[in-house]
Coordinates of C-alpha atoms and ligand atoms in Angstrom, one line a residue:
M1 CA 190.4 105.7 67.2
E2 CA 189.8 105.8 63.8
H3 CA 192.5 105.3 61.5
N4 CA 192.7 108.4 59.0
S5 CA 191.1 106.7 56.0
T6 CA 192.8 108.9 53.3
S7 CA 193.6 106.4 51.0
Y8 CA 197.0 105.3 49.4
Q9 CA 196.0 106.4 45.9
D10 CA 195.0 109.8 47.4
R11 CA 198.4 109.9 49.3
I12 CA 200.3 109.8 46.1
K13 CA 198.2 111.7 43.8
D14 CA 200.2 115.1 43.4
F15 CA 202.4 113.9 46.4
D16 CA 205.2 116.5 47.1
W17 CA 207.9 116.4 50.5
S18 CA 206.5 120.8 50.2
I19 CA 203.5 118.9 52.3
S20 CA 205.8 118.5 55.3
E21 CA 207.8 121.5 55.2
K22 CA 204.5 123.4 54.9
E23 CA 202.8 121.6 58.1
L24 CA 206.5 122.0 60.1
G25 CA 206.5 125.5 58.9
Y26 CA 209.8 125.5 57.2
K27 CA 210.8 127.6 53.9
R28 CA 213.7 126.2 51.8
G29 CA 216.3 128.3 53.1
D30 CA 215.7 129.0 56.8
V31 CA 217.5 128.0 59.5
L32 CA 216.3 124.3 60.0
N33 CA 217.2 122.5 63.6
I34 CA 216.2 119.6 64.8
G35 CA 216.5 120.1 68.4
W36 CA 214.6 122.8 68.2
Y37 CA 211.7 121.3 65.9
C38 CA 211.7 118.9 68.7
S39 CA 211.2 121.1 71.9
D40 CA 211.1 125.1 71.7
R41 CA 208.5 124.1 68.6
I42 CA 206.2 122.0 70.6
C43 CA 206.3 124.8 73.3
Q44 CA 205.7 127.5 71.0
M45 CA 202.6 125.7 69.7
G46 CA 200.9 125.7 73.0
K47 CA 202.1 122.2 74.3
A48 CA 205.3 123.4 76.7
D49 CA 203.2 121.4 79.7
K50 CA 202.3 117.7 77.6
L51 CA 204.0 114.8 78.7
A52 CA 206.6 114.6 76.2
L53 CA 208.6 111.2 77.8
V54 CA 207.8 108.6 80.3
W55 CA 211.0 107.0 81.3
E56 CA 211.0 103.5 83.5
N57 CA 214.1 100.9 84.3
S58 CA 214.0 97.7 85.8
A59 CA 214.3 99.1 89.0
G60 CA 210.9 100.6 88.9
E61 CA 212.2 103.8 89.0
E62 CA 209.9 106.2 87.0
R63 CA 210.4 109.6 85.5
K64 CA 208.5 112.0 83.0
F65 CA 209.0 114.8 81.4
T66 CA 207.4 117.9 79.4
Y67 CA 208.1 119.3 76.2
N68 CA 209.4 122.2 78.6
D69 CA 211.5 120.1 80.5
V70 CA 212.9 118.5 77.6
R71 CA 213.2 122.1 76.1
R72 CA 215.5 122.8 78.8
T73 CA 217.3 120.3 79.8
S74 CA 218.3 119.8 76.2
N75 CA 219.4 123.4 76.6
S76 CA 221.1 122.8 79.6
I77 CA 223.4 120.1 77.9
G78 CA 224.2 121.9 74.7
A79 CA 225.1 125.2 77.3
Y80 CA 227.2 122.6 78.6
L81 CA 228.8 121.3 75.9
R82 CA 229.5 124.8 74.6
S83 CA 231.5 125.5 78.1
L84 CA 233.7 122.5 77.3
G85 CA 234.7 124.2 74.0
I86 CA 232.5 121.5 72.0
K87 CA 231.4 123.2 68.6
D88 CA 229.4 123.1 65.6
G89 CA 230.3 119.6 63.2
D90 CA 232.2 118.5 66.1
R91 CA 230.9 114.8 66.7
V92 CA 229.8 113.6 70.3
C93 CA 228.7 110.3 70.8
L94 CA 226.0 109.0 72.7
F95 CA 227.1 106.2 74.6
M96 CA 223.9 105.6 76.9
D97 CA 221.6 102.8 78.2
K98 CA 218.2 103.9 76.9
I99 CA 218.3 106.6 79.7
P100 CA 216.3 110.3 80.1
E101 CA 220.0 111.7 79.3
L102 CA 219.8 109.8 75.8
Y103 CA 216.8 111.1 74.5
I104 CA 217.1 114.4 75.4
G105 CA 221.2 115.0 75.6
F106 CA 220.6 113.9 71.0
L107 CA 218.4 116.9 71.1
G108 CA 221.2 119.4 73.1
V109 CA 224.0 117.8 70.6
L110 CA 222.0 118.9 67.7
K111 CA 221.1 122.2 69.0
I112 CA 224.8 123.3 69.2
G113 CA 225.2 122.7 65.5
A114 CA 227.0 119.7 66.9
I115 CA 226.8 115.7 65.3
A116 CA 224.9 113.3 67.4
Q117 CA 226.5 109.8 67.1
P118 CA 224.7 107.3 68.7
L119 CA 226.1 103.8 70.0
F120 CA 224.6 101.1 71.3
S121 CA 225.5 101.0 74.9
A122 CA 226.4 97.2 74.7
F123 CA 229.2 97.4 72.4
G124 CA 232.7 96.4 73.7
D125 CA 236.0 98.5 73.6
E126 CA 236.8 97.1 70.0
S127 CA 233.6 97.8 68.7
L128 CA 233.4 101.6 70.3
F129 CA 236.9 102.2 69.3
V130 CA 236.5 101.8 65.2
R131 CA 233.6 103.8 65.6
L132 CA 235.2 106.8 67.5
K133 CA 238.5 106.8 65.7
D134 CA 236.8 107.2 62.2
A135 CA 234.5 109.8 63.5
G136 CA 237.0 111.8 65.1
T137 CA 234.5 112.0 67.7
R138 CA 235.7 114.7 70.7
A139 CA 233.3 114.4 73.3
I140 CA 231.4 111.4 74.7
I141 CA 228.5 111.4 76.9
T142 CA 228.5 108.1 79.0
Q143 CA 227.4 106.6 82.3
R144 CA 229.4 104.9 85.1
K145 CA 228.7 101.4 83.7
H146 CA 229.9 102.4 80.3
V147 CA 233.1 104.6 81.5
S148 CA 235.6 101.3 81.6
K149 CA 235.4 100.6 78.1
V150 CA 236.5 103.9 77.6
R151 CA 239.4 104.5 79.3
K152 CA 240.8 101.1 77.9
I153 CA 240.9 102.7 74.5
L154 CA 241.4 106.3 75.5
A155 CA 244.9 106.5 74.7
Q156 CA 244.5 105.0 71.0
L157 CA 242.0 108.6 70.8
P158 CA 243.9 111.6 70.5
S159 CA 240.9 113.6 69.0
L160 CA 239.2 112.4 72.2
E161 CA 238.8 115.2 74.7
R162 CA 236.0 115.0 76.7
I163 CA 234.2 112.4 78.9
I164 CA 231.0 113.3 80.3
V165 CA 229.6 111.2 82.7
V166 CA 225.8 111.5 83.4
D167 CA 225.5 109.9 87.0
H168 CA 229.2 110.5 88.6
D169 CA 228.1 109.7 92.4
G170 CA 231.7 111.3 93.4
K171 CA 232.1 107.7 95.4
K172 CA 235.1 107.1 92.5
P173 CA 237.5 109.7 91.3
L174 CA 236.9 111.1 88.0
Q175 CA 239.8 110.3 85.5
E176 CA 242.1 111.3 83.0
K177 CA 239.7 114.3 80.3
E178 CA 236.4 113.1 82.6
V179 CA 234.1 115.6 83.5
A180 CA 230.7 115.1 85.5
F181 CA 227.4 116.6 84.4
S182 CA 223.5 115.5 86.2
I183 CA 220.4 117.0 84.3
Y184 CA 218.8 116.6 87.6
D185 CA 220.9 119.3 89.2
G186 CA 219.0 122.5 88.5
K187 CA 216.1 123.2 86.7
G188 CA 217.7 123.6 83.7
V189 CA 219.0 126.7 81.1
E190 CA 216.1 128.9 80.4
S191 CA 217.0 129.9 76.9
L192 CA 220.1 128.8 74.6
D193 CA 221.2 130.6 71.2
I194 CA 220.5 127.3 68.8
F195 CA 223.3 126.9 66.0
P196 CA 221.1 128.1 62.7
T197 CA 222.2 125.2 61.4
T198 CA 220.6 124.8 57.5
A199 CA 218.9 121.9 55.5
E200 CA 222.3 120.3 54.4
S201 CA 224.1 121.0 57.8
P202 CA 224.9 117.7 59.1
S203 CA 222.9 116.4 62.6
V204 CA 223.2 112.8 63.0
L205 CA 226.4 109.6 62.2
H206 CA 225.2 106.3 62.4
Y207 CA 227.4 103.8 62.4
T208 CA 226.1 100.5 60.2
S209 CA 228.0 97.2 59.6
G210 CA 229.8 96.5 56.1
T211 CA 230.1 93.1 54.4
T212 CA 234.3 93.8 53.9
G213 CA 235.3 96.9 55.5
Q214 CA 235.3 98.4 59.0
P215 CA 231.5 100.0 59.5
K216 CA 230.6 102.8 57.6
G217 CA 229.5 106.0 59.2
V218 CA 226.3 107.2 57.6
K219 CA 225.9 110.7 57.5
H220 CA 222.6 113.0 58.0
V221 CA 221.5 116.2 57.4
H222 CA 219.1 118.2 59.5
Y223 CA 216.3 118.1 56.5
S224 CA 215.6 114.5 57.0
L225 CA 213.4 115.7 59.2
I226 CA 210.6 116.3 56.5
S227 CA 210.8 112.6 55.8
Q228 CA 211.1 111.7 59.5
Y229 CA 207.8 113.9 60.1
L230 CA 205.9 113.2 57.4
T231 CA 206.5 109.3 57.6
A232 CA 206.0 108.9 61.0
K233 CA 202.6 110.8 60.7
W234 CA 201.4 108.5 57.8
V235 CA 202.9 105.8 58.5
L236 CA 202.8 105.4 62.0
D237 CA 199.5 107.3 62.0
L238 CA 200.6 109.7 65.1
K239 CA 197.8 111.8 66.2
D240 CA 197.9 114.7 69.2
S241 CA 196.4 112.4 71.6
D242 CA 198.4 109.5 71.0
I243 CA 201.0 107.7 73.4
Y244 CA 203.8 106.1 72.1
W245 CA 206.2 103.3 72.0
C246 CA 209.5 102.7 70.0
T247 CA 210.8 99.9 70.8
A248 CA 214.1 100.3 69.5
D249 CA 217.7 101.8 71.0
P250 CA 218.7 105.0 69.8
G251 CA 221.7 102.6 69.2
W252 CA 220.1 102.2 66.0
V253 CA 218.5 104.3 63.3
T254 CA 215.0 103.4 64.4
G255 CA 215.7 104.3 67.9
T256 CA 216.9 108.0 66.7
S257 CA 214.6 108.7 63.8
Y258 CA 211.4 107.2 65.1
G259 CA 212.6 107.0 68.6
I260 CA 213.1 110.7 69.3
I261 CA 213.2 112.9 65.9
A262 CA 210.1 112.0 64.8
P263 CA 207.5 111.7 67.6
F264 CA 208.9 114.8 69.4
A265 CA 208.6 116.7 66.2
L266 CA 205.4 115.7 66.5
G267 CA 204.4 116.3 69.4
V268 CA 203.5 113.0 70.8
T269 CA 203.9 111.5 74.3
Q270 CA 206.1 108.8 74.3
C271 CA 207.1 106.1 76.6
V272 CA 210.5 104.2 76.8
Q273 CA 211.6 101.4 79.1
D274 CA 215.0 100.8 79.8
V275 CA 214.1 96.9 80.9
G276 CA 215.6 93.5 79.4
F277 CA 212.7 92.4 77.2
S278 CA 209.9 89.6 78.8
A279 CA 206.6 89.0 77.3
E280 CA 205.1 90.0 80.6
G281 CA 207.1 92.9 81.2
W282 CA 206.0 94.4 77.3
Y283 CA 202.2 93.6 78.3
K284 CA 202.5 95.4 81.6
F285 CA 204.2 98.4 80.0
I286 CA 201.5 99.1 77.6
E287 CA 198.7 98.0 79.7
K288 CA 200.2 101.0 82.2
C289 CA 200.9 103.4 80.2
K290 CA 197.7 103.1 77.8
V291 CA 200.1 102.9 74.8
T292 CA 198.4 103.1 71.9
V293 CA 200.5 103.1 68.9
W294 CA 203.7 100.3 68.9
Y295 CA 206.7 100.2 66.9
S296 CA 208.4 96.8 67.3
A297 CA 210.4 94.3 65.6
P298 CA 209.8 90.7 64.6
T299 CA 212.3 89.2 66.6
A300 CA 210.5 90.8 69.4
I301 CA 207.2 89.5 67.6
R302 CA 208.4 86.0 67.5
S303 CA 209.6 86.2 71.4
L304 CA 206.1 87.4 72.1
M305 CA 204.2 84.7 70.3
K306 CA 206.7 82.3 72.0
A307 CA 205.1 83.1 75.1
G308 CA 201.6 82.5 73.9
D309 CA 198.6 84.0 74.0
E310 CA 197.4 83.3 77.6
A311 CA 200.5 86.0 78.4
V312 CA 198.3 88.6 76.5
K313 CA 195.6 87.8 78.3
K314 CA 196.6 88.5 81.4
Y315 CA 196.9 92.1 80.7
N316 CA 194.4 95.0 79.2
M317 CA 195.5 95.5 75.7
S318 CA 192.4 98.0 74.7
S319 CA 194.7 100.7 74.6
L320 CA 196.4 99.9 71.2
R321 CA 195.0 100.9 68.0
H322 CA 198.2 100.6 65.4
L323 CA 201.1 98.4 65.0
C324 CA 204.0 98.7 62.9
S325 CA 207.2 96.4 62.5
V326 CA 210.9 97.0 61.2
G327 CA 213.9 95.8 60.7
E328 CA 213.7 92.3 59.5
P329 CA 211.0 90.3 57.1
L330 CA 207.9 90.2 58.9
N331 CA 206.7 86.8 58.7
S332 CA 202.6 86.4 57.6
E333 CA 202.2 84.2 60.6
A334 CA 203.4 86.9 62.9
V335 CA 200.5 89.1 61.1
I336 CA 198.2 86.5 61.8
W337 CA 198.9 86.3 64.8
S338 CA 198.8 89.9 65.9
E339 CA 195.3 90.1 64.0
R340 CA 194.1 87.2 66.4
V341 CA 195.6 88.5 70.1
F342 CA 195.3 91.7 69.6
G343 CA 192.9 92.3 66.6
L344 CA 195.2 94.8 64.5
P345 CA 198.0 93.6 62.2
F346 CA 201.7 94.7 62.5
H347 CA 202.3 96.7 59.7
D348 CA 205.7 96.3 57.9
T349 CA 207.5 99.2 56.9
Y350 CA 211.4 98.8 55.1
W351 CA 214.1 100.9 55.3
Q352 CA 217.3 101.5 56.5
T353 CA 220.1 103.3 58.2
E354 CA 221.3 105.1 55.1
T355 CA 217.6 106.0 53.7
G356 CA 217.1 107.3 57.4
S357 CA 212.8 107.2 57.0
I358 CA 210.4 104.6 56.1
M359 CA 210.7 103.6 52.1
I360 CA 208.0 100.7 51.5
T361 CA 205.8 100.3 53.9
N362 CA 201.7 99.7 54.5
L363 CA 200.0 103.1 55.2
P364 CA 196.9 102.8 58.0
G365 CA 193.7 101.8 55.5
M366 CA 195.7 100.2 53.1
K367 CA 195.4 96.4 52.3
V368 CA 197.7 94.2 54.4
K369 CA 199.2 91.3 52.6
P370 CA 201.0 89.0 55.2
G371 CA 204.6 88.7 54.3
S372 CA 204.6 91.6 52.0
M373 CA 206.5 94.1 52.9
G374 CA 203.6 96.8 51.2
R375 CA 204.0 99.5 48.6
A376 CA 206.4 102.5 48.2
F377 CA 205.8 105.3 50.6
P378 CA 204.3 108.4 48.3
G379 CA 207.2 110.7 47.0
I380 CA 209.7 107.0 47.0
T381 CA 210.1 105.7 43.3
A382 CA 211.2 101.8 44.4
T383 CA 211.6 99.3 41.7
V384 CA 213.8 96.0 41.6
L385 CA 216.9 95.5 38.9
D386 CA 217.7 92.6 37.2
I387 CA 220.2 91.6 38.8
H388 CA 222.4 90.8 36.0
T389 CA 221.2 93.5 33.6
S390 CA 220.7 96.5 36.4
E391 CA 217.4 97.3 34.3
P392 CA 214.0 97.6 35.9
I393 CA 212.0 94.3 36.4
T394 CA 208.9 94.8 34.8
S395 CA 207.5 91.2 35.1
P396 CA 205.6 90.6 38.5
G397 CA 207.1 88.1 41.4
K398 CA 210.8 88.1 39.3
V399 CA 213.5 88.5 42.4
G400 CA 215.7 91.7 41.9
L401 CA 217.7 94.1 43.3
I402 CA 215.9 96.5 45.3
A403 CA 216.3 99.9 43.9
I404 CA 215.1 103.7 44.8
K405 CA 215.6 106.6 43.2
P406 CA 217.6 109.1 45.3
G407 CA 216.2 112.6 46.4
W408 CA 214.2 112.1 49.1
P409 CA 215.1 114.4 52.3
S410 CA 216.4 112.1 54.9
M411 CA 218.7 110.1 52.3
M412 CA 222.3 109.7 53.5
R413 CA 224.5 112.4 52.2
A414 CA 227.9 110.4 52.8
Y415 CA 229.5 107.5 54.5
W416 CA 232.2 109.1 56.4
N417 CA 235.4 109.5 55.1
N418 CA 234.6 106.9 52.6
E419 CA 233.6 108.0 49.4
H420 CA 234.5 105.0 47.4
A421 CA 231.7 103.1 49.2
Y422 CA 229.2 105.7 48.7
K423 CA 229.5 105.6 45.3
G424 CA 229.3 101.7 45.1
K425 CA 225.9 102.4 46.5
F426 CA 224.2 103.9 43.3
K427 CA 224.1 102.7 39.6
N428 CA 222.3 104.1 36.9
N429 CA 221.0 106.6 39.1
W430 CA 219.4 104.1 41.3
Y431 CA 220.1 103.9 45.1
L432 CA 220.9 100.2 45.9
P433 CA 220.2 99.2 49.4
G434 CA 221.8 96.0 49.3
D435 CA 218.5 93.7 49.2
R436 CA 216.5 91.5 47.1
S437 CA 212.9 91.5 46.7
S438 CA 209.9 90.9 43.9
I439 CA 207.1 93.2 43.3
D440 CA 203.7 91.9 42.3
S441 CA 201.1 93.2 40.3
D442 CA 199.3 95.4 43.3
G443 CA 203.0 96.6 43.7
Y444 CA 203.5 94.9 47.1
F445 CA 207.0 94.1 47.7
W446 CA 207.8 90.8 48.8
F447 CA 211.5 90.6 50.7
A448 CA 213.8 88.2 49.2
G449 CA 216.3 88.6 51.4
R450 CA 220.0 90.6 51.3
D451 CA 222.3 90.6 48.6
D452 CA 225.4 90.5 50.7
D453 CA 226.8 88.6 53.7
I454 CA 225.3 90.7 56.3
I455 CA 223.6 88.9 59.5
N456 CA 220.5 90.4 60.4
T457 CA 220.1 88.8 63.7
G458 CA 217.5 90.1 65.5
G459 CA 217.0 93.2 63.4
H460 CA 220.3 94.2 63.6
L461 CA 223.0 94.1 61.2
V462 CA 226.2 92.3 62.1
S463 CA 229.4 92.2 59.8
P464 CA 231.3 88.9 59.4
F465 CA 234.1 91.0 58.9
E466 CA 234.2 92.8 61.7
V467 CA 233.9 89.3 63.8
E468 CA 236.4 87.4 61.4
S469 CA 239.1 90.1 62.6
A470 CA 238.1 90.2 65.8
L471 CA 238.3 86.3 66.0
L472 CA 241.8 86.5 64.7
E473 CA 242.9 88.3 67.5
H474 CA 242.3 85.6 69.8
E475 CA 245.5 83.8 70.3
S476 CA 244.1 80.1 69.3
V477 CA 242.7 81.2 65.7
A478 CA 244.7 80.3 62.8
E479 CA 241.5 81.4 60.4
S480 CA 237.8 81.9 60.7
A481 CA 234.8 82.6 58.7
V482 CA 231.8 84.1 59.7
V483 CA 228.1 83.4 58.2
A484 CA 224.5 83.5 59.3
K485 CA 223.1 80.6 61.0
P486 CA 219.3 80.3 60.7
D487 CA 217.0 80.7 64.1
Q488 CA 213.7 80.2 64.7
I489 CA 213.4 83.7 66.9
N490 CA 216.0 86.0 65.6
M491 CA 215.9 84.9 62.3
E492 CA 220.0 84.7 61.5
V493 CA 222.3 84.0 64.1
V494 CA 226.2 84.1 64.0
K495 CA 227.8 81.3 63.3
A496 CA 232.5 81.1 63.4
F497 CA 234.2 78.6 61.6
V498 CA 237.4 78.1 62.9
S499 CA 240.7 76.6 62.2
L500 CA 243.1 76.4 65.2
K501 CA 247.1 77.0 65.0
P502 CA 249.2 74.6 66.2
G503 CA 249.3 73.6 69.7
F504 CA 245.7 74.3 70.1
N505 CA 243.0 71.6 70.2
P506 CA 239.3 71.8 69.5
S507 CA 237.1 71.9 73.2
G508 CA 234.1 73.1 74.6
D509 CA 235.6 75.2 76.9
L510 CA 237.8 77.0 74.1
E511 CA 234.7 77.8 72.0
L512 CA 233.4 79.4 75.1
E513 CA 236.7 81.3 75.4
I514 CA 236.2 82.5 72.1
M515 CA 232.6 83.1 72.2
N516 CA 233.3 85.0 75.3
F517 CA 236.3 87.0 73.6
I518 CA 234.0 88.2 71.4
R519 CA 231.2 89.0 73.2
K520 CA 233.5 91.6 75.2
K521 CA 235.2 92.8 72.5
L522 CA 232.5 93.6 70.2
S523 CA 228.8 93.5 71.2
P524 CA 226.3 90.5 72.7
L525 CA 224.9 90.5 69.0
A526 CA 228.0 89.9 67.4
M527 CA 228.6 87.2 69.5
P528 CA 229.1 83.8 67.8
Q529 CA 226.3 81.3 68.8
E530 CA 228.5 77.9 67.7
I531 CA 231.3 77.2 66.4
E532 CA 232.7 74.7 64.1
Y533 CA 236.1 74.1 64.2
V534 CA 237.2 72.9 60.7
K535 CA 241.0 71.8 59.4
S536 CA 240.6 74.3 56.8
L537 CA 238.4 76.8 55.1
P538 CA 237.1 76.7 51.6
K539 CA 239.0 79.3 49.3
T540 CA 238.5 80.9 45.9
R541 CA 241.6 80.6 43.4
S542 CA 242.4 84.2 44.4
G543 CA 242.7 82.8 48.3
K544 CA 239.5 84.3 49.7
I545 CA 237.3 82.4 51.8
M546 CA 233.9 81.3 50.4
R547 CA 231.3 82.7 53.3
R548 CA 228.5 81.6 50.6
L549 CA 229.3 78.4 50.1
L550 CA 229.2 77.8 54.2
R551 CA 226.8 79.7 54.3
A552 CA 224.3 77.4 51.7
K553 CA 225.3 74.4 54.1
E554 CA 223.5 75.6 57.1
W555 CA 220.7 76.7 55.0
G556 CA 220.4 73.8 53.6
Q557 CA 220.4 75.3 50.4
E558 CA 221.7 73.3 47.1
I559 CA 225.2 74.7 46.8
G560 CA 225.4 73.9 42.9
D561 CA 228.0 74.2 40.9
T562 CA 230.8 75.8 42.9
S563 CA 233.1 77.0 40.3
T564 CA 230.8 79.8 39.6
L565 CA 230.7 81.0 43.2
E566 CA 234.7 81.0 43.0
D567 CA 234.2 83.1 39.5
D568 CA 232.3 85.6 41.6
E569 CA 234.4 86.3 44.6
Ligands
WTA601 C1 216.9 95.1 56.8 C2 216.6 99.7 59.9 C3 212.5 93.1 55.7 C4 217.2 94.8 55.3 C5 215.9 100.3 60.0 C6 217.7 96.5 55.4 C7 214.4 94.7 56.6 C8 218.5 96.3 56.7 C9 213.4 95.3 56.9 C10 218.9 97.6 57.2 C11 211.9 94.9 56.5 C12 214.7 96.3 57.2 N1 211.3 93.5 56.2 N2 214.2 93.2 56.4 N3 210.4 95.4 57.1 N4 213.6 96.1 57.1 N5 215.2 95.3 56.8 O1 220.6 99.8 58.6 O2 218.5 94.1 54.9 O3 219.5 98.3 60.5 O4 218.6 96.9 54.4 O5 218.0 99.9 59.6 O6 217.5 95.4 57.6 O7 218.8 97.4 58.7 P1 219.5 98.8 59.5

């Protein structure tokens, strides 16, 4: 149960990504297919009968898959997609709850060289539409409960040729373009010709929110495995004997990089719970599965804290040996609390959809400074740049823009169809994630907020632009501005300022109606938690709405000289 005690200094000395390539038995120029690495290779290593996935849902159903099951089942999904005419390079969307078909289907898509496009199953039809349209998605794998959202937008998506329903029960007839496929019919396919993808072949397309435009498709390649494997081994400290639980949904990058790819490529057993959050439900799950390594997020940790220490004491948490967190600032109270109740600190990890893997972190054994994100992962050169001059800051404690030297294996290769936005992420040969931080004299990063208007609610990024556009589609809304509002648990929630069209009057009922409108169209995450009616919105001289002014008011910050805000816009 001891942590790997290799020190940070030892890790960075002579660091080279070839460490990871060697462990994976990969040689440059070889075929490299994540689907194969995550199933066939583990079987070939003699772990065919080892449990890969232990799954349960809220109805108490439980399913277990060995690595051989994952191999055969992903083969059968790949073969089925091929039989439908899906080929390498095609985008296949995975639009499902956290069911086994999502985890295994992801590998099946990769095995045939197609591009996996996971989307959060709580997305409404509008959120789904813009992402499928931008990607020119050819097939979508979904469940009965979500198919109506696809039907609603199908006519406007000429590229979408197939809708694969994984739990069709025959009760209601399938409609246009729909086909039924169940992983539970038959035993899977013993052998599949795996498409010979190489390092730079596209693998995953994850959509992430932008501040100004529509969501951007972050294109990753199979070579990302090299980063994901080694960061999971060193940061999450995953070992053969571990039982791992990543609480993230594969609709988001944590759920694919560290909820599918890394744990399966390392051949560990992972547990998945397709159940809504409850503190006791989580503790029970840890006790039952004997989870050893747990990767979660600050909002969940804050919710657990709120449920109280007594709730923890009812369960046996002694299996836990290593805890990590991602997605939002991990406040020091959360680290101190976890040390008290679990006897273990949460280790913060900082990264984003575009980086594909952990960039800044606390490696096991490294001194954790509560409130700090830790240091750059070995092989990652990270600094902060002066906000005005873009020069690296040399004085400790001064806040600047986080900047990372491009070149690590899992870096995005493009924003789909958006070269302009991609280029905009670089300055002086640094990649800029869009966050602010300071660095202390020990090289620890201290997060200081985002550098844009994107709202991070419970670890999920929401674009104010997307919500504003959707609000304008409501019959009553003349103008809107959307900003983050502070929240004790979710850190930030969505708040909308709305001016109404003539003939509409502000009321509580209208507020609820508008909220619901957004929830259905976009998602529960994007739904404003509050709507404030205003006569007009503050604008710059060129007519742009000054979100930052509204945001500053919500956060009780000094607004200062608004003329500079205007010039900035
Ligand atoms: C934020 C999630 C503070 C940050 C993996 C980043 C964090 C965005 C941390 C990426 C952290 C992520 N501390 N903030 N440890 N980790 N963030 O693309 O603003 O969904 O740019 O990827 O979340 O969110 P994304």
